[in-house]
XYZ file of C-alpha atoms in Angstrom:
596
model
C 49.518 -88.353 14.866
C 46.091 -89.284 13.176
C 44.518 -90.296 16.599
C 45.809 -86.736 17.984
C 43.965 -83.341 18.248
C 45.006 -80.160 20.113
C 42.259 -77.873 21.118
C 41.177 -75.176 23.485
C 38.747 -73.512 24.562
C 38.010 -69.599 24.096
C 34.986 -67.087 25.065
C 34.490 -63.821 27.344
C 34.720 -63.817 30.905
C 31.895 -65.981 32.958
C 30.545 -68.294 29.727
C 31.197 -71.713 30.997
C 34.708 -72.172 30.055
C 35.997 -73.880 33.424
C 32.739 -76.084 33.355
C 32.066 -77.216 30.368
C 36.090 -78.265 30.559
C 34.897 -79.914 34.026
C 32.463 -81.646 31.781
C 34.164 -82.965 29.056
C 37.089 -84.225 31.475
C 34.554 -86.527 33.223
C 32.767 -87.733 30.184
C 35.809 -89.061 28.503
C 36.676 -90.426 32.047
C 40.248 -88.014 32.527
C 38.807 -88.108 36.404
C 37.272 -90.321 38.434
C 34.296 -89.512 40.803
C 36.516 -88.632 43.659
C 38.651 -86.550 41.968
C 36.137 -84.359 40.725
C 35.322 -80.829 41.999
C 33.444 -77.846 40.333
C 36.605 -75.512 37.804
C 39.415 -78.766 38.108
C 41.508 -77.285 35.926
C 41.528 -73.256 37.632
C 44.413 -74.527 40.090
C 45.275 -71.805 42.126
C 43.088 -70.813 45.282
C 42.479 -66.830 43.825
C 41.089 -68.621 40.658
C 38.005 -70.239 42.739
C 37.665 -67.531 44.663
C 37.145 -65.736 42.201
C 35.810 -67.770 39.647
C 37.457 -66.349 36.953
C 40.462 -68.700 34.907
C 43.969 -66.383 35.497
C 46.078 -69.384 33.819
C 45.798 -71.607 30.874
C 45.798 -75.086 31.455
C 45.913 -77.945 29.587
C 44.573 -81.520 30.256
C 45.045 -84.735 28.153
C 41.492 -87.579 27.647
C 41.132 -90.032 25.736
C 37.950 -90.904 23.633
C 37.240 -93.590 22.137
C 34.653 -93.193 18.216
C 33.484 -95.538 16.115
C 36.560 -97.867 17.629
C 39.302 -96.313 17.710
C 40.669 -94.599 20.868
C 41.521 -90.675 19.736
C 43.510 -88.756 22.430
C 42.283 -84.975 23.146
C 44.682 -82.021 24.409
C 42.232 -79.739 25.549
C 43.508 -75.923 26.962
C 41.091 -74.126 29.246
C 41.605 -70.345 28.920
C 40.968 -67.155 30.937
C 38.384 -64.818 29.330
C 39.328 -61.550 31.248
C 40.772 -58.937 28.821
C 43.827 -58.573 30.995
C 44.622 -62.103 30.160
C 45.138 -62.051 26.447
C 48.279 -62.832 26.801
C 47.833 -66.177 27.882
C 45.578 -67.200 24.991
C 47.942 -65.952 22.472
C 49.983 -68.448 23.329
C 47.456 -71.181 23.903
C 45.952 -70.549 20.667
C 49.778 -70.871 19.091
C 49.313 -74.885 20.657
C 46.099 -76.199 18.917
C 45.564 -76.693 15.512
C 41.006 -75.658 16.606
C 38.723 -73.881 19.194
C 35.656 -74.122 20.797
C 34.456 -70.949 20.702
C 31.552 -70.932 23.965
C 28.868 -68.533 23.428
C 26.365 -67.710 26.771
C 22.433 -68.724 25.528
C 21.478 -65.899 27.504
C 24.266 -62.481 27.491
C 25.112 -63.437 23.456
C 28.557 -62.275 22.012
C 30.848 -59.617 24.020
C 33.621 -57.965 23.268
C 36.150 -60.987 24.218
C 34.455 -62.909 22.213
C 35.492 -60.762 18.998
C 38.806 -60.132 19.952
C 39.670 -64.498 20.911
C 38.048 -65.164 18.080
C 40.144 -62.780 15.934
C 42.896 -64.184 17.415
C 42.016 -67.868 16.524
C 41.483 -66.811 12.626
C 45.036 -65.160 12.791
C 45.980 -68.763 13.212
C 43.804 -69.998 10.970
C 42.487 -72.813 13.369
C 39.330 -74.679 13.201
C 36.751 -73.143 15.189
C 33.827 -75.225 16.034
C 31.400 -72.935 17.676
C 28.977 -73.335 21.049
C 25.505 -72.187 21.956
C 26.182 -72.744 25.534
C 23.966 -72.100 28.840
C 20.293 -73.107 27.100
C 19.018 -74.436 29.610
C 19.193 -71.573 31.428
C 15.610 -69.179 31.985
C 16.622 -66.064 30.369
C 18.378 -67.836 26.964
C 17.218 -67.316 23.949
C 18.716 -69.496 21.568
C 17.894 -68.520 18.494
C 18.643 -64.775 18.617
C 22.970 -65.695 19.748
C 22.685 -68.166 16.995
C 21.915 -65.544 14.088
C 24.716 -63.144 16.408
C 27.511 -66.346 15.935
C 26.304 -67.012 11.753
C 27.203 -63.508 12.063
C 30.101 -62.886 12.979
C 31.580 -66.154 11.661
C 29.915 -66.612 8.365
C 29.218 -70.716 9.979
C 25.953 -73.054 8.732
C 23.099 -73.021 11.228
C 22.990 -77.046 12.029
C 27.446 -76.247 12.588
C 25.870 -74.296 15.796
C 26.431 -76.826 18.856
C 23.631 -76.134 21.669
C 24.570 -77.584 25.087
C 24.962 -77.078 28.776
C 27.890 -77.080 30.465
C 25.885 -77.183 34.421
C 22.907 -80.069 33.228
C 25.571 -82.378 30.270
C 23.480 -81.468 27.296
C 25.714 -81.852 24.249
C 28.941 -82.654 25.930
C 28.529 -85.672 23.370
C 28.064 -83.809 20.134
C 31.357 -81.123 21.308
C 33.721 -84.257 21.614
C 32.033 -85.997 17.677
C 32.832 -82.713 16.371
C 36.244 -82.357 17.974
C 37.107 -85.818 16.250
C 36.044 -84.758 12.989
C 36.263 -81.304 12.065
C 39.709 -80.391 13.875
C 42.506 -81.201 11.496
C 45.057 -83.416 12.905
C 48.662 -81.642 13.761
C 50.885 -82.116 11.021
C 54.287 -82.361 11.052
C 57.746 -84.579 10.084
C 58.678 -87.098 13.220
C 61.481 -87.862 11.035
C 62.969 -84.367 11.142
C 65.352 -82.741 13.422
C 63.499 -82.383 17.168
C 61.239 -78.336 16.623
C 59.056 -78.370 20.055
C 57.580 -74.584 20.796
C 57.701 -74.168 25.238
C 53.966 -72.357 25.882
C 54.316 -72.240 28.939
C 56.490 -73.038 32.059
C 55.039 -73.813 36.326
C 57.655 -73.659 38.356
C 58.030 -76.756 40.944
C 60.171 -76.142 44.349
C 61.504 -79.727 44.545
C 61.957 -80.456 40.195
C 63.152 -77.129 39.347
C 61.078 -75.713 36.381
C 58.600 -77.463 34.583
C 58.387 -76.196 31.012
C 54.972 -77.625 28.705
C 55.806 -77.638 25.139
C 54.049 -78.858 21.492
C 56.160 -81.275 18.704
C 56.168 -79.428 15.557
C 58.748 -81.946 14.337
C 60.875 -84.910 15.041
C 60.711 -87.034 18.498
C 62.550 -86.909 21.830
C 62.855 -89.240 24.663
C 64.354 -89.479 27.872
C 67.603 -89.086 28.961
C 68.366 -87.578 25.554
C 70.484 -84.343 25.593
C 68.672 -80.787 24.711
C 69.187 -77.495 23.847
C 66.846 -74.535 24.182
C 67.765 -72.489 21.017
C 66.769 -68.721 22.402
C 69.088 -68.966 25.076
C 71.846 -71.565 23.810
C 71.674 -73.706 26.971
C 71.812 -77.206 27.387
C 70.572 -80.387 29.713
C 69.507 -83.355 30.151
C 65.137 -84.195 29.775
C 65.252 -86.203 32.897
C 61.457 -86.880 32.594
C 58.661 -86.361 29.704
C 55.100 -86.957 29.543
C 51.996 -86.214 29.215
C 50.219 -83.956 31.054
C 46.651 -85.584 32.618
C 45.202 -84.668 36.189
C 48.503 -85.265 37.737
C 51.740 -86.056 35.267
C 52.020 -89.145 33.674
C 55.403 -89.636 32.864
C 56.634 -91.513 29.175
C 59.906 -92.465 27.287
C 59.110 -90.610 24.407
C 57.187 -88.418 23.039
C 56.724 -87.631 18.934
C 55.718 -84.870 17.167
C 51.807 -83.256 17.006
C 52.077 -84.233 20.856
C 51.559 -81.913 23.620
C 54.185 -82.330 27.079
C 56.042 -81.431 30.008
C 60.204 -81.707 30.422
C 61.944 -81.562 33.381
C 65.733 -80.750 33.331
C 65.967 -79.577 36.454
C 66.644 -75.465 35.316
C 67.095 -73.522 38.573
C 67.463 -70.585 36.926
C 64.162 -68.504 35.927
C 65.690 -66.229 33.027
C 66.953 -70.291 30.956
C 63.273 -70.616 30.514
C 61.550 -68.309 27.866
C 57.564 -69.158 26.458
C 57.787 -69.057 22.953
C 61.875 -70.562 22.735
C 62.376 -73.315 20.658
C 63.263 -76.843 22.214
C 65.265 -79.559 19.689
C 68.258 -82.065 20.114
C 72.327 -81.550 20.605
C 73.453 -84.729 18.346
C 70.657 -83.290 15.448
C 70.127 -79.810 15.969
C 67.132 -77.752 13.860
C 67.878 -75.433 11.442
C 65.947 -72.429 12.805
C 63.596 -71.584 15.587
C 59.532 -71.753 15.549
C 57.971 -68.003 14.706
C 54.881 -66.756 14.907
C 54.776 -66.186 18.797
C 53.481 -62.475 20.205
C 55.780 -60.577 22.873
C 53.771 -59.479 25.474
C 53.524 -55.700 25.631
C 52.653 -53.976 28.916
C 50.789 -51.723 29.191
C 50.158 -50.221 32.628
C 53.278 -49.896 35.092
C 53.567 -49.594 38.896
C 55.744 -49.663 41.676
C 55.819 -52.847 43.805
C 58.164 -52.179 47.239
C 58.625 -54.161 50.155
C 56.950 -52.816 53.425
C 60.452 -53.361 54.858
C 63.659 -52.727 53.142
C 65.608 -55.690 54.020
C 62.724 -57.668 52.063
C 64.526 -56.918 48.825
C 66.193 -59.868 47.946
C 63.621 -61.574 48.644
C 61.320 -59.931 47.144
C 64.314 -60.296 44.184
C 63.002 -64.328 44.331
C 59.105 -64.318 44.559
C 59.146 -62.442 41.124
C 62.035 -64.438 39.129
C 59.125 -67.488 39.989
C 56.010 -65.545 39.395
C 57.716 -64.383 36.400
C 57.687 -68.590 35.058
C 53.992 -69.038 36.017
C 52.832 -65.885 34.593
C 55.023 -64.536 31.254
C 53.357 -61.407 30.873
C 54.958 -59.760 33.782
C 58.070 -57.859 33.415
C 60.105 -55.751 35.604
C 63.422 -54.017 36.341
C 64.852 -52.455 40.109
C 63.987 -48.718 40.661
C 64.437 -46.925 43.918
C 61.622 -44.422 45.829
C 62.968 -41.008 48.056
C 60.023 -42.256 50.034
C 59.809 -46.306 49.788
C 63.446 -46.969 49.196
C 64.437 -50.217 47.445
C 61.820 -51.759 44.673
C 60.874 -52.961 40.837
C 58.503 -50.646 37.794
C 56.797 -53.192 36.872
C 54.736 -53.578 33.470
C 50.979 -55.690 33.753
C 48.780 -56.368 31.646
C 45.876 -54.253 32.782
C 43.994 -53.227 36.437
C 43.579 -56.860 37.377
C 46.432 -58.727 36.158
C 48.189 -55.684 38.560
C 45.682 -56.691 42.167
C 46.147 -60.536 40.927
C 49.817 -59.938 41.059
C 49.756 -58.618 44.548
C 47.726 -61.278 45.990
C 49.959 -63.910 44.343
C 52.780 -61.886 46.167
C 51.341 -62.149 49.808
C 49.378 -65.407 49.238
C 52.638 -67.671 47.327
C 55.381 -66.275 49.365
C 54.538 -64.157 51.983
C 55.307 -60.918 50.797
C 53.544 -57.611 51.994
C 53.835 -55.423 49.831
C 53.690 -51.637 48.798
C 52.271 -50.713 45.135
C 52.373 -47.144 43.914
C 50.357 -45.524 41.564
C 50.166 -46.598 38.123
C 50.439 -45.073 35.300
C 51.477 -45.723 31.275
C 54.462 -45.743 29.433
C 55.151 -42.417 27.036
C 57.723 -40.821 25.059
C 59.573 -37.457 25.395
C 61.598 -35.880 22.385
C 63.817 -33.039 23.808
C 64.999 -29.757 22.023
C 67.747 -31.722 21.734
C 65.812 -34.188 19.482
C 66.573 -37.146 22.010
C 63.788 -39.252 22.416
C 62.905 -40.259 25.530
C 60.646 -43.491 27.023
C 58.654 -42.808 30.233
C 57.643 -45.650 32.519
C 57.655 -43.576 36.119
C 56.290 -39.833 36.950
C 59.852 -39.270 38.676
C 61.730 -40.061 35.138
C 59.407 -37.322 32.883
C 62.339 -34.235 32.690
C 62.102 -30.299 33.499
C 59.370 -29.124 30.715
C 62.033 -26.409 30.453
C 64.105 -28.581 28.004
C 60.473 -30.073 26.463
C 60.060 -29.961 22.510
C 56.965 -32.361 22.759
C 55.501 -36.036 24.088
C 53.286 -38.427 23.174
C 51.227 -40.594 25.040
C 49.744 -44.443 23.694
C 46.268 -44.710 22.203
C 44.041 -47.540 22.087
C 41.273 -48.422 19.851
C 38.356 -49.793 22.193
C 35.091 -51.744 21.638
C 32.269 -51.380 24.245
C 29.130 -53.793 23.260
C 26.479 -52.653 25.284
C 22.360 -52.521 25.553
C 20.608 -49.425 23.583
C 19.717 -47.887 26.576
C 22.479 -47.398 28.155
C 24.261 -45.666 24.950
C 24.209 -42.139 26.870
C 25.273 -43.167 29.632
C 28.746 -44.388 28.511
C 29.091 -42.483 25.736
C 29.160 -39.477 28.214
C 32.191 -41.506 30.331
C 33.832 -42.106 27.487
C 34.050 -38.243 26.153
C 35.085 -37.520 30.192
C 37.630 -40.085 29.356
C 39.007 -37.946 26.515
C 37.664 -40.490 23.953
C 36.715 -40.063 20.097
C 34.553 -42.446 19.072
C 35.446 -44.015 15.604
C 32.004 -46.509 15.000
C 28.572 -47.369 15.877
C 27.103 -51.008 14.610
C 23.972 -52.591 15.816
C 24.014 -56.400 16.841
C 21.423 -56.964 16.461
C 17.724 -54.047 17.374
C 19.106 -53.704 21.425
C 22.548 -54.892 21.100
C 25.174 -52.447 19.974
C 29.297 -52.161 19.350
C 30.638 -48.996 19.684
C 34.528 -48.027 19.265
C 35.854 -45.395 20.731
C 39.418 -44.139 20.358
C 40.921 -43.505 23.425
C 44.204 -43.095 25.631
C 45.212 -45.471 27.173
C 46.479 -43.138 30.523
C 42.510 -42.139 30.947
C 41.031 -46.140 30.999
C 44.206 -47.355 33.267
C 42.811 -46.259 36.851
C 39.096 -46.921 37.161
C 37.341 -47.026 33.831
C 37.039 -50.438 33.836
C 34.300 -49.952 37.193
C 32.499 -47.107 36.228
C 32.403 -48.844 32.999
C 30.039 -51.365 34.428
C 28.135 -49.228 36.815
C 26.523 -46.871 33.997
C 25.494 -49.597 32.451
C 24.632 -51.666 35.081
C 26.986 -54.595 34.406
C 25.516 -54.935 30.202
C 29.143 -53.427 28.479
C 31.587 -55.342 27.896
C 34.801 -53.761 26.942
C 37.755 -55.147 25.017
C 40.866 -52.585 23.875
C 44.133 -53.040 21.622
C 46.633 -50.425 21.123
C 46.897 -48.359 17.285
C 49.916 -45.354 17.788
C 51.340 -42.825 19.968
C 50.189 -39.834 19.209
C 50.559 -35.560 20.874
C 50.086 -34.651 24.844
C 49.972 -31.749 26.487
C 50.858 -34.135 30.230
C 51.561 -32.510 33.829
C 53.651 -33.752 36.696
C 51.307 -33.208 39.399
C 53.709 -34.220 42.376
C 52.061 -33.926 46.101
C 54.304 -32.679 48.687
C 53.658 -33.867 52.393
C 55.150 -30.455 55.094
C 56.697 -29.658 51.424
C 58.498 -32.472 50.604
C 57.208 -34.138 47.305
C 56.317 -38.224 47.976
C 57.651 -39.356 44.445
C 55.701 -42.050 45.151
C 52.293 -40.874 44.666
C 53.249 -38.960 41.632
C 52.156 -38.888 38.547
C 51.504 -37.798 34.591
C 48.105 -36.588 33.942
C 46.761 -34.763 30.948
C 47.018 -30.915 31.812
C 43.245 -30.518 31.875
C 42.863 -32.607 34.580
C 45.158 -31.865 36.838
C 43.810 -28.967 39.043
C 40.461 -31.285 39.621
C 42.598 -34.526 40.278
C 45.325 -32.536 42.560
C 42.518 -31.404 44.129
C 40.707 -34.358 44.770
C 44.052 -36.717 46.049
C 44.811 -33.831 48.430
C 41.034 -34.171 50.250
C 41.790 -38.085 50.249
C 44.865 -38.059 51.324
C 43.397 -35.943 54.274
C 41.226 -38.475 54.751
C 43.690 -41.484 55.074
C 46.679 -39.628 56.601
C 45.916 -40.302 60.827
C 46.880 -37.757 62.661
C 49.760 -36.730 64.669
C 51.549 -34.572 66.967
C 52.095 -31.827 64.759
C 49.995 -30.127 61.642
C 50.299 -31.721 58.445
C 50.446 -29.653 55.276
C 49.408 -31.931 52.140
C 50.025 -29.638 48.699
C 48.989 -30.951 44.800
C 51.871 -29.121 42.949
C 52.949 -28.495 39.150
C 56.246 -27.423 38.645
C 56.735 -24.528 41.534
C 53.309 -23.557 41.550
C 50.725 -25.266 44.167
C 47.416 -25.271 43.071
C 45.682 -27.465 46.157
C 45.814 -27.936 49.824
C 44.586 -29.992 52.612
C 45.651 -29.332 56.402
C 45.991 -32.611 59.075
C 45.256 -30.217 62.261
C 47.180 -31.988 64.978
C 46.332 -33.484 68.223
C 46.303 -31.297 70.325
C 46.881 -32.179 74.800
C 44.770 -29.582 77.229
C 48.040 -28.123 78.885
C 44.968 -25.333 81.009
C 43.587 -27.911 82.268
C 45.871 -27.278 86.134
C 46.022 -24.129 85.854
C 42.265 -22.924 87.707
C 41.835 -19.124 88.420
C 44.821 -16.938 88.614
C 46.611 -14.790 85.985
C 45.892 -14.813 82.173
C 49.400 -14.614 81.929
C 50.009 -18.478 83.296
C 47.628 -19.901 81.023
C 49.199 -17.830 77.879
C 52.765 -19.592 79.548
C 52.049 -22.896 79.151
C 50.246 -22.398 75.870
C 53.678 -20.966 74.568
C 55.857 -23.365 75.280
C 53.276 -26.294 73.476
C 53.689 -23.809 70.076
C 57.904 -24.603 70.661
C 57.245 -28.078 71.494
C 55.831 -28.573 69.131
C 57.899 -26.061 66.101
C 60.298 -28.300 67.247
C 58.136 -31.935 66.488
C 57.478 -31.073 63.638
C 61.354 -30.301 62.363
C 62.269 -34.091 63.190
C 58.872 -35.523 63.090
C 58.116 -37.947 59.830
C 54.915 -38.420 58.261
C 53.722 -42.399 58.212
C 51.725 -42.706 55.273
C 49.523 -45.622 55.148
C 49.526 -48.717 52.179
C 45.753 -47.396 51.089
C 47.054 -43.903 50.308
C 49.099 -45.140 48.001
C 45.970 -46.734 45.729
C 44.258 -44.083 46.629
C 43.780 -42.548 43.327
C 42.175 -45.256 41.991
C 39.341 -44.688 43.735
C 38.577 -41.001 44.042
C 35.107 -40.729 43.011
C 33.803 -42.818 45.550
């Protein structure tokens, strides 16, 4: 056990984590020259295309230091704020972290947020200054920022460039010397914590775990403590580039188990594995439960595909434990699921993965957050869907979730960033100058306001220089209205939204105008209205396509033309009664792009 080091890499998005992981693997010979490629641990096409890590990836390396063999288990983690749950799971399986900071961009919001996660678990932190080869790098200033942040010594910071390979050996030496080895008792009953799971079409579910105490052997009968299910360990092994089967794994090691589990609900991330013959007394504690922030409905385009969508969601939840879903139905779209996501990027990724990995074309409804409603009878209701919003006459009060947002930006953009946050009902609580030209602003604002397009707008007002991170604080009383969209007098429940009373009129007006552009013209007029309760607040009309029925009348009495026009009018009226309006997929997400 003294020769094992478990560590993960944390950083803000785009600070070079995956590239650094590639260099470490090459240096230790974990990958051959033939297998090497950029972003080696990102095995989804989507990750490579977007240049972001979505899922944490574990891999084992062997490193010889002072004539002794060490086993290094590395976990590469995502950097985007939406995937911080993945980071919290990786940190739970490690004893140390590499904190990567970009020498050109300095410390960003997600760097601080991930650092706090590591400090909560009392991990050894090794600061690494990456991208020192860039012409715009300012290593001295950024080193001072790191010292202020974590209180380390100047010589503790390792200067590196993952692209050119500078400083890679120093990082490996620091990992072996500074990160403590795992502590555990090999002779105790087995306790192994599951920190991730993957679905394999041929072999069922593969669970990744870290052994805290005890030993697991191939073929042993094991028990998953949260579900009380028992299985045989058909195959266990280490996670190298390809799985590396072994006959036994001991305390401190990270590995995988395949036991032919086919049902997704039987494996819970954060669960404890123990043996049936000598079970542990209690499960391992200290695992964060996932809290979805944004809710949206996902429906199959063809209602017959509902069961297929259910299976796809189950398999996807295995690869992404932060996705939550429950069945729901909508008048406009039929049967589907109300899903909980960690943020807008997470929602976009899930939709894209459903299309790519499972060939499911889906419709996503307007995203919203969850609210608490208190009725006059003293009942407390949790609302995830605008259609569950009770009648205002029986409501006593409504509470909405508030968050604490940290924004780090250049001092030139303080004005535009503050204007944006105040427009989103934010209140500034603190501002700290990190350096002469970088400032950290802290706001308290409603989560519902940042769900739609806040992140994109923040990037555009700050020309890409602002970084953003948030954490939930509490629910606070609010004045909300349910905004309904009516097409020819019929409400479309999938387009309803809960909005703050002050924004309801402008939002309703913008939404109607946007839908007018998106809904194709039919043979009859389509009235698009937005309403709050029974009060219509705005209206747009998509004019009918009209055939020129009088073209064949030349000369003669005007009454002949009038007769043809009256006949056409009657036909249009009849058609309007039987015709139904087809709503294109873009219309459901039009709310997100109202200002384009």
